[in-house]
Amino acid sequence: MTFKEFYILWYSRMKYFACEYVISENDAEDIVQDIFLELYAKYDSLANRVNLVAYLFTSIKNRCIDHLRRKIIEQESLNHLHEENILTLRMKFDSLDILEDELFVDNNIENLINKALDALPERCREILVKHKLEGMKQKEIAEELNISLKTVENQLTIAYKKMREELKHCSVLLLFLFN
């Protein structure tokens, strides 16, 4: 039997066999075509030595197993990413859900910020206000106050640390203020 005759006789059967396992007709077709292409290269040497039908079934079975293994890994990765996304969304939902509505009342926010600012040493407060509220760059603050850039950096570090301590129960407010 020539390769062409063998191909015509077995191609559709092998495609049907592969499709039963890999589900997608396109994937089954790709698998069967790849196997037949490999078989074509070896056909003359294999035709008289092995049972070609058994060889074909075994090759397609193994290729289907490889395909399914890859699909399982892909799906598990997607599921893992989906689970992480759900956890992130749930955390965001829960954090918003537990926020006290009172925190967002204008007077309350202003009072909390003013109280935290008042707790700062005078120089820290002045530098933080210029940097965060007036939008000045550190270099501009250093020039205006006639101090070194390093002093501005150190005072901002101190201010941020103390503000974090003072507003620790308002983590959302901290993110808003310091980003």
C-alpha positions as YAML, in Angstrom:
chain: A
units: angstrom
residues:
- id: 1
  name: MET
  ca: [0.00, 0.00, 0.00]
- id: 2
  name: THR
  ca: [1.39, 3.43, -0.88]
- id: 3
  name: PHE
  ca: [1.48, 6.28, 1.59]
- id: 4
  name: LYS
  ca: [-1.23, 8.10, -0.36]
- id: 5
  name: GLU
  ca: [-3.56, 5.08, -0.11]
- id: 6
  name: PHE
  ca: [-2.77, 4.66, 3.58]
- id: 7
  name: TYR
  ca: [-3.42, 8.36, 4.17]
- id: 8
  name: ILE
  ca: [-6.77, 8.31, 2.35]
- id: 9
  name: LEU
  ca: [-7.84, 5.16, 4.21]
- id: 10
  name: TRP
  ca: [-6.89, 6.31, 7.73]
- id: 11
  name: TYR
  ca: [-6.86, 10.13, 7.87]
- id: 12
  name: SER
  ca: [-10.55, 10.72, 8.65]
- id: 13
  name: ARG
  ca: [-10.62, 7.84, 11.17]
- id: 14
  name: MET
  ca: [-7.57, 9.20, 12.97]
- id: 15
  name: LYS
  ca: [-9.01, 12.70, 12.98]
- id: 16
  name: TYR
  ca: [-12.24, 11.37, 14.49]
- id: 17
  name: PHE
  ca: [-10.21, 9.43, 17.09]
- id: 18
  name: ALA
  ca: [-8.18, 12.52, 18.03]
- id: 19
  name: CYS
  ca: [-11.25, 14.75, 18.11]
- id: 20
  name: GLU
  ca: [-12.87, 12.49, 20.71]
- id: 21
  name: TYR
  ca: [-10.07, 13.42, 23.13]
- id: 22
  name: VAL
  ca: [-8.90, 16.92, 22.28]
- id: 23
  name: ILE
  ca: [-12.45, 18.15, 21.60]
- id: 24
  name: SER
  ca: [-11.44, 20.91, 19.17]
- id: 25
  name: GLU
  ca: [-11.64, 19.76, 15.58]
- id: 26
  name: ASN
  ca: [-8.86, 22.15, 14.60]
- id: 27
  name: ASP
  ca: [-6.54, 20.76, 17.28]
- id: 28
  name: ALA
  ca: [-7.37, 17.20, 16.24]
- id: 29
  name: GLU
  ca: [-6.69, 18.05, 12.62]
- id: 30
  name: ASP
  ca: [-3.34, 19.63, 13.51]
- id: 31
  name: ILE
  ca: [-2.31, 16.60, 15.55]
- id: 32
  name: VAL
  ca: [-3.26, 14.12, 12.84]
- id: 33
  name: GLN
  ca: [-1.61, 16.15, 10.10]
- id: 34
  name: ASP
  ca: [1.60, 16.40, 12.13]
- id: 35
  name: ILE
  ca: [1.63, 12.64, 12.73]
- id: 36
  name: PHE
  ca: [0.98, 11.87, 9.07]
- id: 37
  name: LEU
  ca: [3.73, 14.28, 8.08]
- id: 38
  name: GLU
  ca: [6.16, 12.51, 10.41]
- id: 39
  name: LEU
  ca: [4.96, 9.15, 9.12]
- id: 40
  name: TYR
  ca: [5.44, 10.28, 5.52]
- id: 41
  name: ALA
  ca: [9.14, 10.93, 6.23]
- id: 42
  name: LYS
  ca: [9.57, 7.38, 7.63]
- id: 43
  name: TYR
  ca: [6.94, 5.52, 5.63]
- id: 44
  name: ASP
  ca: [9.23, 3.47, 3.40]
- id: 45
  name: SER
  ca: [11.38, 2.29, 6.30]
- id: 46
  name: LEU
  ca: [8.43, 1.53, 8.62]
- id: 47
  name: ALA
  ca: [5.93, 0.03, 6.15]
- id: 48
  name: ASN
  ca: [7.46, -3.44, 6.11]
- id: 49
  name: ARG
  ca: [8.67, -3.56, 9.74]
- id: 50
  name: VAL
  ca: [5.80, -2.36, 11.97]
- id: 51
  name: ASN
  ca: [2.05, -2.42, 12.11]
- id: 52
  name: LEU
  ca: [1.38, 1.06, 10.72]
- id: 53
  name: VAL
  ca: [-2.16, 1.26, 12.10]
- id: 54
  name: ALA
  ca: [-0.94, 0.50, 15.63]
- id: 55
  name: TYR
  ca: [1.92, 2.95, 15.13]
- id: 56
  name: LEU
  ca: [-0.55, 5.61, 13.98]
- id: 57
  name: PHE
  ca: [-2.97, 5.07, 16.89]
- id: 58
  name: THR
  ca: [-0.12, 5.08, 19.42]
- id: 59
  name: SER
  ca: [1.42, 8.22, 17.94]
- id: 60
  name: ILE
  ca: [-1.88, 10.08, 17.91]
- id: 61
  name: LYS
  ca: [-2.75, 8.89, 21.40]
- id: 62
  name: ASN
  ca: [0.59, 10.18, 22.72]
- id: 63
  name: ARG
  ca: [0.25, 13.48, 20.91]
- id: 64
  name: CYS
  ca: [-3.28, 13.89, 22.32]
- id: 65
  name: ILE
  ca: [-1.93, 13.22, 25.81]
- id: 66
  name: ASP
  ca: [0.73, 15.90, 25.33]
- id: 67
  name: HIS
  ca: [-1.88, 18.31, 24.00]
- id: 68
  name: LEU
  ca: [-4.25, 17.66, 26.92]
- id: 69
  name: ARG
  ca: [-1.42, 17.99, 29.43]
- id: 70
  name: ARG
  ca: [-0.56, 21.44, 28.00]
- id: 71
  name: LYS
  ca: [-4.24, 22.45, 28.04]
- id: 72
  name: ILE
  ca: [-4.59, 21.39, 31.68]
- id: 73
  name: ILE
  ca: [-1.54, 23.41, 32.67]
- id: 74
  name: GLU
  ca: [-2.83, 26.44, 30.74]
- id: 75
  name: GLN
  ca: [-6.25, 26.14, 32.35]
- id: 76
  name: GLU
  ca: [-4.80, 25.73, 35.84]
- id: 77
  name: SER
  ca: [-2.69, 28.86, 35.29]
- id: 78
  name: LEU
  ca: [-5.73, 30.79, 34.12]
- id: 79
  name: ASN
  ca: [-7.72, 29.53, 37.11]
- id: 80
  name: HIS
  ca: [-4.92, 30.60, 39.46]
- id: 81
  name: LEU
  ca: [-4.85, 34.08, 37.92]
- id: 82
  name: HIS
  ca: [-8.62, 34.24, 38.12]
- id: 83
  name: GLU
  ca: [-8.54, 33.26, 41.80]
- id: 84
  name: GLU
  ca: [-5.91, 35.92, 42.51]
- id: 85
  name: ASN
  ca: [-8.01, 38.49, 40.71]
- id: 86
  name: ILE
  ca: [-11.07, 37.50, 42.73]
- id: 87
  name: LEU
  ca: [-9.08, 37.77, 45.98]
- id: 88
  name: THR
  ca: [-7.82, 41.21, 45.00]
- id: 89
  name: LEU
  ca: [-11.32, 42.36, 44.14]
- id: 90
  name: ARG
  ca: [-12.68, 40.91, 47.38]
- id: 91
  name: MET
  ca: [-9.98, 42.66, 49.43]
- id: 92
  name: LYS
  ca: [-10.75, 45.96, 47.73]
- id: 93
  name: PHE
  ca: [-14.47, 45.45, 48.24]
- id: 94
  name: ASP
  ca: [-14.00, 44.51, 51.91]
- id: 95
  name: SER
  ca: [-11.68, 47.44, 52.59]
- id: 96
  name: LEU
  ca: [-14.18, 49.87, 51.07]
- id: 97
  name: ASP
  ca: [-17.05, 48.17, 52.85]
- id: 98
  name: ILE
  ca: [-15.48, 48.55, 56.30]
- id: 99
  name: LEU
  ca: [-14.50, 52.18, 55.84]
- id: 100
  name: GLU
  ca: [-16.43, 54.32, 58.18]
- id: 101
  name: ASP
  ca: [-18.73, 56.70, 56.36]
- id: 102
  name: GLU
  ca: [-17.91, 59.31, 58.98]
- id: 103
  name: LEU
  ca: [-14.34, 59.40, 57.68]
- id: 104
  name: PHE
  ca: [-15.51, 61.03, 54.46]
- id: 105
  name: VAL
  ca: [-17.51, 63.80, 56.01]
- id: 106
  name: ASP
  ca: [-15.67, 66.99, 54.98]
- id: 107
  name: ASN
  ca: [-15.23, 68.31, 58.49]
- id: 108
  name: ASN
  ca: [-13.97, 65.00, 59.77]
- id: 109
  name: ILE
  ca: [-11.31, 64.63, 57.06]
- id: 110
  name: GLU
  ca: [-10.17, 68.17, 57.56]
- id: 111
  name: ASN
  ca: [-10.07, 67.70, 61.34]
- id: 112
  name: LEU
  ca: [-8.07, 64.49, 61.04]
- id: 113
  name: ILE
  ca: [-5.54, 66.06, 58.69]
- id: 114
  name: ASN
  ca: [-5.23, 69.23, 60.75]
- id: 115
  name: LYS
  ca: [-4.79, 67.24, 63.94]
- id: 116
  name: ALA
  ca: [-2.06, 65.14, 62.29]
- id: 117
  name: LEU
  ca: [-0.37, 68.26, 60.89]
- id: 118
  name: ASP
  ca: [-0.55, 70.01, 64.29]
- id: 119
  name: ALA
  ca: [1.22, 67.05, 65.86]
- id: 120
  name: LEU
  ca: [4.24, 67.65, 63.63]
- id: 121
  name: PRO
  ca: [7.21, 69.75, 64.70]
- id: 122
  name: GLU
  ca: [6.94, 73.25, 63.19]
- id: 123
  name: ARG
  ca: [9.73, 72.83, 60.60]
- id: 124
  name: CYS
  ca: [8.39, 69.43, 59.46]
- id: 125
  name: ARG
  ca: [4.90, 70.85, 59.11]
- id: 126
  name: GLU
  ca: [6.13, 73.85, 57.12]
- id: 127
  name: ILE
  ca: [8.13, 71.69, 54.72]
- id: 128
  name: LEU
  ca: [5.33, 69.12, 54.31]
- id: 129
  name: VAL
  ca: [2.75, 71.83, 53.59]
- id: 130
  name: LYS
  ca: [5.00, 73.43, 51.00]
- id: 131
  name: HIS
  ca: [5.73, 70.09, 49.37]
- id: 132
  name: LYS
  ca: [2.34, 68.37, 49.43]
- id: 133
  name: LEU
  ca: [-0.19, 71.16, 49.60]
- id: 134
  name: GLU
  ca: [1.61, 73.91, 47.69]
- id: 135
  name: GLY
  ca: [3.23, 71.48, 45.25]
- id: 136
  name: MET
  ca: [6.76, 72.81, 45.63]
- id: 137
  name: LYS
  ca: [9.73, 70.66, 44.69]
- id: 138
  name: GLN
  ca: [12.23, 69.75, 47.38]
- id: 139
  name: LYS
  ca: [14.93, 71.87, 45.75]
- id: 140
  name: GLU
  ca: [12.62, 74.92, 45.70]
- id: 141
  name: ILE
  ca: [11.80, 74.44, 49.39]
- id: 142
  name: ALA
  ca: [15.49, 74.21, 50.25]
- id: 143
  name: GLU
  ca: [16.22, 77.45, 48.37]
- id: 144
  name: GLU
  ca: [13.25, 79.33, 49.85]
- id: 145
  name: LEU
  ca: [14.00, 78.29, 53.43]
- id: 146
  name: ASN
  ca: [17.76, 78.58, 52.91]
- id: 147
  name: ILE
  ca: [18.42, 75.02, 54.07]
- id: 148
  name: SER
  ca: [20.10, 72.05, 52.43]
- id: 149
  name: LEU
  ca: [18.25, 69.63, 50.17]
- id: 150
  name: LYS
  ca: [19.25, 66.84, 52.58]
- id: 151
  name: THR
  ca: [17.51, 68.68, 55.43]
- id: 152
  name: VAL
  ca: [14.33, 68.95, 53.36]
- id: 153
  name: GLU
  ca: [14.49, 65.20, 52.60]
- id: 154
  name: ASN
  ca: [15.08, 64.34, 56.27]
- id: 155
  name: GLN
  ca: [12.25, 66.61, 57.47]
- id: 156
  name: LEU
  ca: [9.85, 65.08, 54.91]
- id: 157
  name: THR
  ca: [10.84, 61.59, 56.07]
- id: 158
  name: ILE
  ca: [10.09, 62.56, 59.66]
- id: 159
  name: ALA
  ca: [6.81, 64.21, 58.64]
- id: 160
  name: TYR
  ca: [5.65, 61.17, 56.67]
- id: 161
  name: LYS
  ca: [6.51, 58.84, 59.52]
- id: 162
  name: LYS
  ca: [4.62, 60.93, 62.07]
- id: 163
  name: MET
  ca: [1.64, 61.41, 59.73]
- id: 164
  name: ARG
  ca: [1.52, 57.65, 59.17]
- id: 165
  name: GLU
  ca: [1.46, 57.07, 62.92]
- id: 166
  name: GLU
  ca: [-1.20, 59.71, 63.45]
- id: 167
  name: LEU
  ca: [-3.44, 58.51, 60.60]
- id: 168
  name: LYS
  ca: [-2.77, 54.77, 60.87]
- id: 169
  name: HIS
  ca: [-6.46, 53.99, 61.33]
- id: 170
  name: CYS
  ca: [-7.20, 55.81, 58.04]
- id: 171
  name: SER
  ca: [-5.04, 53.90, 55.56]
- id: 172
  name: VAL
  ca: [-7.11, 55.06, 52.57]
- id: 173
  name: LEU
  ca: [-6.59, 58.66, 53.62]
- id: 174
  name: LEU
  ca: [-2.85, 58.05, 53.88]
- id: 175
  name: LEU
  ca: [-2.76, 56.64, 50.33]
- id: 176
  name: PHE
  ca: [-4.64, 59.67, 49.08]
- id: 177
  name: LEU
  ca: [-2.40, 62.18, 50.85]
- id: 178
  name: PHE
  ca: [0.99, 60.66, 50.10]
- id: 179
  name: ASN
  ca: [0.68, 59.52, 46.51]
...
